[in-house]
Coordinates of N, CA and C and ligand atoms in Angstrom, one line a residue:
X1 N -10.6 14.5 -8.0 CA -11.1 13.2 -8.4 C -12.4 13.3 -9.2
X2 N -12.5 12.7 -10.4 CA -13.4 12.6 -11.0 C -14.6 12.1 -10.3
X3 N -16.1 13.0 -10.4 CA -16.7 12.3 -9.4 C -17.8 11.6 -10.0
X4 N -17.9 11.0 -11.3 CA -18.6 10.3 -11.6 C -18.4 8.9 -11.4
X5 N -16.9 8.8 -10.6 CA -16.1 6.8 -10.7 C -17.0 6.5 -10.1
X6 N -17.5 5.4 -10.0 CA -18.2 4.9 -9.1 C -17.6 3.5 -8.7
X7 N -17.0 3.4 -7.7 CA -16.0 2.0 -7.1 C -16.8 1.1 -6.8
X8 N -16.9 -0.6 -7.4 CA -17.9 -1.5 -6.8 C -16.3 -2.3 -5.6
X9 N -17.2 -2.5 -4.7 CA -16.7 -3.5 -4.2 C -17.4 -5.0 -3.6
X10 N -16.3 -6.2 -4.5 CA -17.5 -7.4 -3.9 C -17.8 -7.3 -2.8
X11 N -18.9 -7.5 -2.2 CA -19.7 -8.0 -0.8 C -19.8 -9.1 -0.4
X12 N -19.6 -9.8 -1.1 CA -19.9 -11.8 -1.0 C -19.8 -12.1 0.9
X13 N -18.3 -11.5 0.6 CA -18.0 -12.3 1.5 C -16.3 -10.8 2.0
X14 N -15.7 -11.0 3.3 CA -14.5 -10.3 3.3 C -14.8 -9.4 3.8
X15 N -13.2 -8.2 3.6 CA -13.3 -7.1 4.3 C -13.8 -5.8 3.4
X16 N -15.1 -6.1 2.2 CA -15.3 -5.2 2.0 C -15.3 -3.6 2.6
X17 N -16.0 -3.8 3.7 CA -16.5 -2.5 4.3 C -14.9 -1.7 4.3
X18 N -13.9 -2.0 4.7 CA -12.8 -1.1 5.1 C -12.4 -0.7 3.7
X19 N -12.9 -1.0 2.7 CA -11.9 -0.8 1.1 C -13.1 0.6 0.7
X20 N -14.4 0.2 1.1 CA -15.2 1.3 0.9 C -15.1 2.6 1.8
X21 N -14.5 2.7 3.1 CA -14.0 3.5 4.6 C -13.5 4.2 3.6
X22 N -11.8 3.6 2.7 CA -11.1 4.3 3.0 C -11.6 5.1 1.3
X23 N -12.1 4.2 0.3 CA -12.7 5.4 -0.6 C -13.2 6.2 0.0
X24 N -14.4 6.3 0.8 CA -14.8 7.2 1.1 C -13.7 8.7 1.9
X25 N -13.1 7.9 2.8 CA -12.3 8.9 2.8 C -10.7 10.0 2.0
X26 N -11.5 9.1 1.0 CA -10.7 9.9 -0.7 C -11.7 10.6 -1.3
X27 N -12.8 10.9 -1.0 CA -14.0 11.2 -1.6 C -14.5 10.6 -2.7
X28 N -14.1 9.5 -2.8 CA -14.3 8.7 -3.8 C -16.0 8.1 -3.6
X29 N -17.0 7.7 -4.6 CA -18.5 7.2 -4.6 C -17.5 5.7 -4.6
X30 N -18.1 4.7 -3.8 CA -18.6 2.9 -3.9 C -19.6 2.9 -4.1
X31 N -20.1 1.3 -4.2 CA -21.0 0.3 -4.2 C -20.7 -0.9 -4.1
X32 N -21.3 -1.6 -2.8 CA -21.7 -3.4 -2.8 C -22.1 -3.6 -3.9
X33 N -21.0 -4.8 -4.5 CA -21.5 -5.1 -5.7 C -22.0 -6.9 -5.4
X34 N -23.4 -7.3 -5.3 CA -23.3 -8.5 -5.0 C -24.4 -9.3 -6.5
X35 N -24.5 -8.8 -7.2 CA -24.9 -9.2 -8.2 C -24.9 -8.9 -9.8
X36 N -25.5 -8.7 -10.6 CA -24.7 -9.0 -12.0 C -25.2 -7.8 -12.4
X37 N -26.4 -6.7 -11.8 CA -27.0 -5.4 -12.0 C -26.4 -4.0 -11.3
X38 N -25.6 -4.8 -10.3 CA -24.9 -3.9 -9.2 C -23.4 -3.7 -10.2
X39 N -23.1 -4.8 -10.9 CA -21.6 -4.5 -11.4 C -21.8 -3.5 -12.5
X40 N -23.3 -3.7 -13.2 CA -23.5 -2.6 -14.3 C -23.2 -1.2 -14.2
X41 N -23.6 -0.6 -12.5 CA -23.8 0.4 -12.3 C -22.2 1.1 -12.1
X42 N -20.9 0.1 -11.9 CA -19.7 0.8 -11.2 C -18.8 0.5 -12.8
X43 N -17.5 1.4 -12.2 CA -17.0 1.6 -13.1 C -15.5 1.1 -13.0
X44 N -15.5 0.4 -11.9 CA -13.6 0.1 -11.5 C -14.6 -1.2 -10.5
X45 N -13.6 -2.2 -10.0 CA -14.0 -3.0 -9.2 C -12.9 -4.0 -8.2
X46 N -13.5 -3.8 -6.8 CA -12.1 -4.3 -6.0 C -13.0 -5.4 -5.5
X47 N -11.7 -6.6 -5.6 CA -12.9 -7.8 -5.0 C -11.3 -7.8 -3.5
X48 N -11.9 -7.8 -2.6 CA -11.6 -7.5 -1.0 C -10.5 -8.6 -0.5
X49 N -9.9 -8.9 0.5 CA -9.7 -9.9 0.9 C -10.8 -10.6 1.9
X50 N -10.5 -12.0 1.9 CA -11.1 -13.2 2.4 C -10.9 -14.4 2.7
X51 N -11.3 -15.0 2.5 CA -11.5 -16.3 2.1 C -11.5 -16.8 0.8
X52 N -10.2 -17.0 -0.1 CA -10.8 -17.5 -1.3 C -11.7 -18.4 -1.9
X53 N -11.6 -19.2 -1.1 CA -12.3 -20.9 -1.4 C -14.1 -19.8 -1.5
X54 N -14.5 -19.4 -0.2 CA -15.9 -19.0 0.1 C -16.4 -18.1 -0.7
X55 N -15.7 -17.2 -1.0 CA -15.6 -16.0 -2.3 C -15.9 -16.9 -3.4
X56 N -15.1 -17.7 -4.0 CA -15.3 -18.0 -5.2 C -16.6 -19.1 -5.4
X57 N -16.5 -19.5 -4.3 CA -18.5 -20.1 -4.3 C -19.8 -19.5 -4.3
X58 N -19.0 -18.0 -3.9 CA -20.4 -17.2 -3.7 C -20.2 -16.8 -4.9
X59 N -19.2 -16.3 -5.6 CA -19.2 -15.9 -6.9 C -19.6 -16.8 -7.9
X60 N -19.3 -17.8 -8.1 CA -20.3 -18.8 -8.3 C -21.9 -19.0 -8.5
X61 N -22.3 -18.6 -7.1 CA -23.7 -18.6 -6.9 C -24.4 -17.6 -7.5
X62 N -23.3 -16.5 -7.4 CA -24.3 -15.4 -7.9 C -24.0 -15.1 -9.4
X63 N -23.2 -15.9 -9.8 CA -23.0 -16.0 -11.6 C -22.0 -14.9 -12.2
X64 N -21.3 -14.3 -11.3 CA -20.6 -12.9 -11.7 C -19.4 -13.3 -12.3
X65 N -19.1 -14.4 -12.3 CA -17.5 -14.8 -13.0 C -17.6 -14.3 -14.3
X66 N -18.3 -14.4 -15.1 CA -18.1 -14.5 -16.3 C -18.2 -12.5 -16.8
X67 N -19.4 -12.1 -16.0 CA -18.9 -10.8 -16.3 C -18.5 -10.1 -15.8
X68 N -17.9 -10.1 -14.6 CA -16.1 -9.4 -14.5 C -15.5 -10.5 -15.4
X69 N -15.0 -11.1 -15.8 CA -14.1 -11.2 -16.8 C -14.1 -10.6 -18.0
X70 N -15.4 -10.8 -18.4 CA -15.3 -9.6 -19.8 C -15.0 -8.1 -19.4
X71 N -15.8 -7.7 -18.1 CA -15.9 -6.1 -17.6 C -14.2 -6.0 -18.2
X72 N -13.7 -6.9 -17.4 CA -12.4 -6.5 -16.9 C -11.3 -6.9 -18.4
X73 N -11.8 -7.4 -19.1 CA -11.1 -7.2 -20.5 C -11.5 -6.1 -21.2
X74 N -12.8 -6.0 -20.9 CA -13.2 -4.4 -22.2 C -12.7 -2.9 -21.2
X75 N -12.1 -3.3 -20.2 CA -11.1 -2.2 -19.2 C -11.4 -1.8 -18.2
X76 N -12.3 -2.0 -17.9 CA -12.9 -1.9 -16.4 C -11.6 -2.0 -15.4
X77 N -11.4 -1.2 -14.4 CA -10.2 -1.4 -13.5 C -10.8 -1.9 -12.5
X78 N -9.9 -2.8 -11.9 CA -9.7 -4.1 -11.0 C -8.5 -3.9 -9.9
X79 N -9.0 -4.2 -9.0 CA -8.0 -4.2 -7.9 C -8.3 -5.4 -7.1
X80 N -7.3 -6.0 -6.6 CA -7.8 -7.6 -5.9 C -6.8 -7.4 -4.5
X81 N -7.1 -7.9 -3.6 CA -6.4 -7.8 -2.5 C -6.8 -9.2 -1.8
X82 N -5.0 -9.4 -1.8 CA -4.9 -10.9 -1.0 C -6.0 -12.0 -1.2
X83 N -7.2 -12.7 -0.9 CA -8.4 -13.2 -1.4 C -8.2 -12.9 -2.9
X84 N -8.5 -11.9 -2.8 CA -9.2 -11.1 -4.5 C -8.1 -10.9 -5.3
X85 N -6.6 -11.0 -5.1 CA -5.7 -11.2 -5.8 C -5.5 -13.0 -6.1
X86 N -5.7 -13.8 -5.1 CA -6.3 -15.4 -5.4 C -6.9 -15.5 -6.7
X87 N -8.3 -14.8 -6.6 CA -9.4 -14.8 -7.4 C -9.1 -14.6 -8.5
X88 N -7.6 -13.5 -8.9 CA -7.9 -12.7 -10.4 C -6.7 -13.9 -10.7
X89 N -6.2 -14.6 -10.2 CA -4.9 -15.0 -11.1 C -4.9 -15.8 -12.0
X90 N -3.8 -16.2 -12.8 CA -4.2 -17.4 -13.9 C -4.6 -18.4 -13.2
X91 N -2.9 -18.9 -12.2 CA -3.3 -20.1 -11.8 C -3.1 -20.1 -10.0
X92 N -3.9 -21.0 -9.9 CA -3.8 -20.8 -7.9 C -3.2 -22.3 -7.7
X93 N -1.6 -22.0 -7.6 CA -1.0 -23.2 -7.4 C -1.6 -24.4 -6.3
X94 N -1.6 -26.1 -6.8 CA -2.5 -26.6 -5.5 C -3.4 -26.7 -5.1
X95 N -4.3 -25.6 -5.7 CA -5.7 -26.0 -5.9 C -6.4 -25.8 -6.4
X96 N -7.4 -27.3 -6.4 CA -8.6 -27.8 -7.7 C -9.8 -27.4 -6.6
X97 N -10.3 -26.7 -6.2 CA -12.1 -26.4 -5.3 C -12.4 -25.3 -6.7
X98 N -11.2 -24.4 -6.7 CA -12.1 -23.4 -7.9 C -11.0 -23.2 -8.5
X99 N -11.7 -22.1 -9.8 CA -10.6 -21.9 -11.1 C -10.8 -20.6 -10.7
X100 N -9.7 -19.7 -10.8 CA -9.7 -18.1 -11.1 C -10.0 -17.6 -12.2
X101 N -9.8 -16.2 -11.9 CA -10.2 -15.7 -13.2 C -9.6 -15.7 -14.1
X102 N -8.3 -15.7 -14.0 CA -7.4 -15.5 -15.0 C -7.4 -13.8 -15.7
X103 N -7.8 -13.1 -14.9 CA -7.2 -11.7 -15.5 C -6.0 -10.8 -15.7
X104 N -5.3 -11.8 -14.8 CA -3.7 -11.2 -15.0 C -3.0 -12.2 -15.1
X105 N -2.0 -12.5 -16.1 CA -0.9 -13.4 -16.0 C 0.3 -13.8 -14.7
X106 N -0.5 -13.8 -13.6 CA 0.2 -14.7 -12.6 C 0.0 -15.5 -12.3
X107 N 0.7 -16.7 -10.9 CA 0.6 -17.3 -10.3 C 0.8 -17.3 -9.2
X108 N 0.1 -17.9 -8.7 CA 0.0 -17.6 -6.8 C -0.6 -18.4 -5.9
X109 N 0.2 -18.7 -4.8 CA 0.4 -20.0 -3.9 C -0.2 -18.6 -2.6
X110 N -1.8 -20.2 -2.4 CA -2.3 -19.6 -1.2 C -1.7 -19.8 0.1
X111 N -1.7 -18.9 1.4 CA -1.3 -19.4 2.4 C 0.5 -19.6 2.5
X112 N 1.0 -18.9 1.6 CA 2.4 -19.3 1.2 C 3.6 -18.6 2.0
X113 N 2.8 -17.9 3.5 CA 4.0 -17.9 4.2 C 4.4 -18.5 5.3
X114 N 3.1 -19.5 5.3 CA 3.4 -20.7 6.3 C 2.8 -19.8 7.6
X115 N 2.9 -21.2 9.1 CA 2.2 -21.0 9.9 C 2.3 -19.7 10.9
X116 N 4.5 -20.1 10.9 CA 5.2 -19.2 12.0 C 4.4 -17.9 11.5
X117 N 4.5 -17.7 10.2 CA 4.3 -15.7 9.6 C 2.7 -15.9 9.4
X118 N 2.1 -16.5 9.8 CA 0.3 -16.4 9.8 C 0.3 -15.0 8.8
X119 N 0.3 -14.2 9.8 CA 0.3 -12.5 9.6 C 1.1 -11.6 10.4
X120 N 1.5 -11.0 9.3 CA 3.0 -10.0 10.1 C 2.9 -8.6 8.9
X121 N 3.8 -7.7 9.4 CA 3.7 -6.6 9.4 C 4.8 -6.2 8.9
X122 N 5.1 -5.3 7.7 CA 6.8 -5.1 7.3 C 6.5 -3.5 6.6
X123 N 7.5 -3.1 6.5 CA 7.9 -1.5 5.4 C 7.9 -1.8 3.8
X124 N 7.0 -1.6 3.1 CA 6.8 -1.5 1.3 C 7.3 -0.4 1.3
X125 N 8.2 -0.6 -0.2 CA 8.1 0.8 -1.1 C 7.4 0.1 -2.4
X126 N 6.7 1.4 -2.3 CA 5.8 1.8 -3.7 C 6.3 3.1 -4.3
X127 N 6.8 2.7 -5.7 CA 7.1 4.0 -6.4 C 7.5 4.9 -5.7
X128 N 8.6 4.4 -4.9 CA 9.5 5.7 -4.3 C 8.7 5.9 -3.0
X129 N 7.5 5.2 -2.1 CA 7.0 6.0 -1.1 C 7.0 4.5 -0.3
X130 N 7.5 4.6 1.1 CA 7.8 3.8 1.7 C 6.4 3.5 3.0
X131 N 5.1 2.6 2.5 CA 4.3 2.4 3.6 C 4.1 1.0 4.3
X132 N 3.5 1.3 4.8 CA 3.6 0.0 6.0 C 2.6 -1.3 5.4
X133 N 2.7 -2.8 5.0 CA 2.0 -3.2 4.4 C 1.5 -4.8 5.4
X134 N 0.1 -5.1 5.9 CA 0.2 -6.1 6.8 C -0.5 -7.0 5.9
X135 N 0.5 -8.1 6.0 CA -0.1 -9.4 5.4 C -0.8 -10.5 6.1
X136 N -1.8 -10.8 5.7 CA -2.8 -11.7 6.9 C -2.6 -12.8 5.8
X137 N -2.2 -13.9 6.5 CA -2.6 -15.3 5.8 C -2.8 -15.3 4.5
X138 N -0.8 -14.5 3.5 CA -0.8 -13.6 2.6 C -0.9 -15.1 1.3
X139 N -0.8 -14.7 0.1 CA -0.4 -15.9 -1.2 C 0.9 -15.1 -1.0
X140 N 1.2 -16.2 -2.2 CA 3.3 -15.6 -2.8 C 2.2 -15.4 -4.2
X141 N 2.9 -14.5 -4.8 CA 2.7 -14.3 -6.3 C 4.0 -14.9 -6.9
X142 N 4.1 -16.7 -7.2 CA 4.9 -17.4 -7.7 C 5.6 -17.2 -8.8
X143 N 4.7 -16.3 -9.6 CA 5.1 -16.3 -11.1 C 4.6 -14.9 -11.3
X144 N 5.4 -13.9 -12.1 CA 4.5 -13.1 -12.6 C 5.2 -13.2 -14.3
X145 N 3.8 -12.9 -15.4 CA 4.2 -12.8 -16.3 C 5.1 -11.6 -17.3
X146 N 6.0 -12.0 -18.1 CA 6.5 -10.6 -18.8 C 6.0 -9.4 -18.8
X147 N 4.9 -9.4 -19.1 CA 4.0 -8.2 -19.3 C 3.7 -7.4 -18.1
X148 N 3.9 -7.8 -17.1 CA 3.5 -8.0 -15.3 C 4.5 -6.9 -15.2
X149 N 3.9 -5.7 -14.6 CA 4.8 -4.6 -13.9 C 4.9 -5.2 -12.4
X150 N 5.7 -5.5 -12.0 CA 6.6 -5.6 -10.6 C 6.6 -4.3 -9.3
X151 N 5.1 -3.8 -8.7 CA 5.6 -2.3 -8.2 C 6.1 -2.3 -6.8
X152 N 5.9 -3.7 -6.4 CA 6.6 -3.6 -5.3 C 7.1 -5.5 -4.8
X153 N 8.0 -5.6 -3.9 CA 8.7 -7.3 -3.6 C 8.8 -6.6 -2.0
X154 N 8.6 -7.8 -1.6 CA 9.4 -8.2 -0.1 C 9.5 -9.6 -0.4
X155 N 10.8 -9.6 0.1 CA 11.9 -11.0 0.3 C 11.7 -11.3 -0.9
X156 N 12.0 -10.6 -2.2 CA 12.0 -10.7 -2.9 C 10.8 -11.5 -4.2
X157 N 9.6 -11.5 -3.0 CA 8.3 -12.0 -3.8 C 7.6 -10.9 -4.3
X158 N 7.3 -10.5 -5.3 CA 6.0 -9.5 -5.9 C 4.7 -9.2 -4.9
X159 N 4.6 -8.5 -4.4 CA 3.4 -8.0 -3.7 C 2.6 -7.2 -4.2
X160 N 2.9 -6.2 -5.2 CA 2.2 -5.3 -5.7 C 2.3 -5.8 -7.1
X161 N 1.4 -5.8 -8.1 CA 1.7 -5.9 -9.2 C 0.4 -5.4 -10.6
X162 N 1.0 -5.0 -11.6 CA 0.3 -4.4 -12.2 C 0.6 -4.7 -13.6
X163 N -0.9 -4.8 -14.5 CA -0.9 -5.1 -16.0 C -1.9 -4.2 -16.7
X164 N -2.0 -3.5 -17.7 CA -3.0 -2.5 -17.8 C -3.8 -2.2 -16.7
X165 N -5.3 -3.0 -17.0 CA -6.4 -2.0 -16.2 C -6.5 -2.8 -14.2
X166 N -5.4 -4.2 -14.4 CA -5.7 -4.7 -13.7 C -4.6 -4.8 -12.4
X167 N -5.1 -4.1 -11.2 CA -3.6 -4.7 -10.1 C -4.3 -5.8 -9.3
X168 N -2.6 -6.0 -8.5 CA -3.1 -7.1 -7.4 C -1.9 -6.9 -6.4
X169 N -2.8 -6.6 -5.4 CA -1.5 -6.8 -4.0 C -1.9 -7.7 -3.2
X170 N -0.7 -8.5 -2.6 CA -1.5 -9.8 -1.4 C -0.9 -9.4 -0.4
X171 N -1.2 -7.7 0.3 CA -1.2 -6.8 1.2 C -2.7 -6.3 1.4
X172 N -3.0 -5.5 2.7 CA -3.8 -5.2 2.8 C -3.6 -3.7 3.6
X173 N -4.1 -2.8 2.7 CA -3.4 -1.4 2.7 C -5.3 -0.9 3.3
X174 N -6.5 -1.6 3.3 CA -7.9 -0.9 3.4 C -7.7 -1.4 4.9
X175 N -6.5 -2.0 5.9 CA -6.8 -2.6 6.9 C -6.4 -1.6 8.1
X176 N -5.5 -0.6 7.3 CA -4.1 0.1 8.1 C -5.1 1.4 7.6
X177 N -5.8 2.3 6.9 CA -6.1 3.2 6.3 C -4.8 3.8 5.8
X178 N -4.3 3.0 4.7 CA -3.1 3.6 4.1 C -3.6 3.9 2.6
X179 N -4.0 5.2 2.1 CA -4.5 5.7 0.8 C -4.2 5.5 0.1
X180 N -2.4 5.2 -0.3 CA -1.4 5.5 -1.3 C -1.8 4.6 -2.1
X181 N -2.1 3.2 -2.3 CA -2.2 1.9 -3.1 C -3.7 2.4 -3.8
X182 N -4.7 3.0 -2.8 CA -6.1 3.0 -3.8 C -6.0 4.4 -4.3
X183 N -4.9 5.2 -3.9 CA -5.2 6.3 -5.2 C -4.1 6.1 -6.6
X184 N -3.0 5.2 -6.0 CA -2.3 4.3 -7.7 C -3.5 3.7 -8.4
X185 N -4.3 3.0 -7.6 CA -5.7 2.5 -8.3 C -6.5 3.3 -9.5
X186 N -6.5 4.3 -8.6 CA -7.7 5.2 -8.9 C -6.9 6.2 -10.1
X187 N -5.8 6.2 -10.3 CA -4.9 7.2 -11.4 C -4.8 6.5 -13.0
X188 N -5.0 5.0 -12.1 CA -5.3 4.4 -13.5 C -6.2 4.5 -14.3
X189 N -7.5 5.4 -13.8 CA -8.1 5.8 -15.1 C -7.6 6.8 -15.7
X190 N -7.7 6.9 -17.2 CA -7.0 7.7 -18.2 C -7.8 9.0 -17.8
Ligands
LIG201 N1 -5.7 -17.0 3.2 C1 -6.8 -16.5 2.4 C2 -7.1 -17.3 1.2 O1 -6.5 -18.2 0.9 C3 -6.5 -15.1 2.0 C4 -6.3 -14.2 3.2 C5 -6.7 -12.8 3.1 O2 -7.4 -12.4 2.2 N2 -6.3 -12.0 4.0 O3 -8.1 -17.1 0.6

């Protein structure tokens, strides 16, 4: 592994800490990225699961919308989980509190598996490798666009999904210490 990557992950708010665990135990370098000097320093960026509504206020506060959006169009790799897959989508069906970022051409319905399935537990395949994937109080990725690589469905909704520099799964693989999803991350650099 290249050891100059340097992974930021938002801090705002979420399960940062377990996304940085499991880099670390890829030997991979992070950083808390909680402001607009801290993003300068990394070279890829995962915004965590959360709270979206809270996240996107803190993001807000701390003015970083605007540059991860450019980071993340001049190529900066992106990974968003569950919350942070909220955050990056075009549109967040239902609700007006905040706008996303619009980094990847989806859409996605928060809270979209209802009360009974809060959070539950099922078998993903990813590119041929079958891991265990827990969804907490997951979105549906309603829509994905043409362009939208599809790498993984359960019950036939998109869970994994990928567009150049940017993914999004509304799984949480930093909760289980399952490696597989952040070293597809991490291969995406050229
Ligand atoms: N339900 C949360 C939201 O809408 C996301 C849950 C999560 O990140 N695990 O923001």
């Amino acid at each position: 592994m290249n050891k100059e990557i340097i992974v930021g992950v938002l801090a705002l708010q979420g399960d940062f800490f377990e996304h940085q665990r499991i880099l670390s135990r890829m030997g991979v370098a992070s950083m808390q990225v909680r402001n607009k000097s801290d993003l300068d320093k990394c070279s890829a960026l995962i915004i965590p699961g959360g709270e979206s509504t809270t996240m996107a206020n803190l993001l807000s506060r701390a003015d970083l919308a605007f540059k991860i959006k450019k980071r993340v169009k001049k190529g900066m790799l992106f990974y968003g989980t569950c919350a942070g897959a909220i955050l990056a989508a075009k549109k967040v069906i239902g609700e007006n509190r905040f706008k996303p970022l619009a980094l990847i051409d989806v859409d996605i319905k928060r809270n979209a598996y209802g009360r009974q399935a809060d959070s539950f537990e099922t078998e993903i395949e990813v590119s041929g490798k079958k891991i265990n994937g827990i969804f907490i109080r997951a979105p549906v990725i309603s829509r994905a666009g043409k362009k939208v690589e599809v790498l993984a469905r359960v019950d036939n909704n998109p869970v994994l999904v990928k567009h150049k520099n940017v993914l999004l799964g509304t799984f949480h693989p930093e909760s289980d210490d399952e490696i597989f999803v952040h070293e597809l991350f991490l291969a995406m650099f050229k």
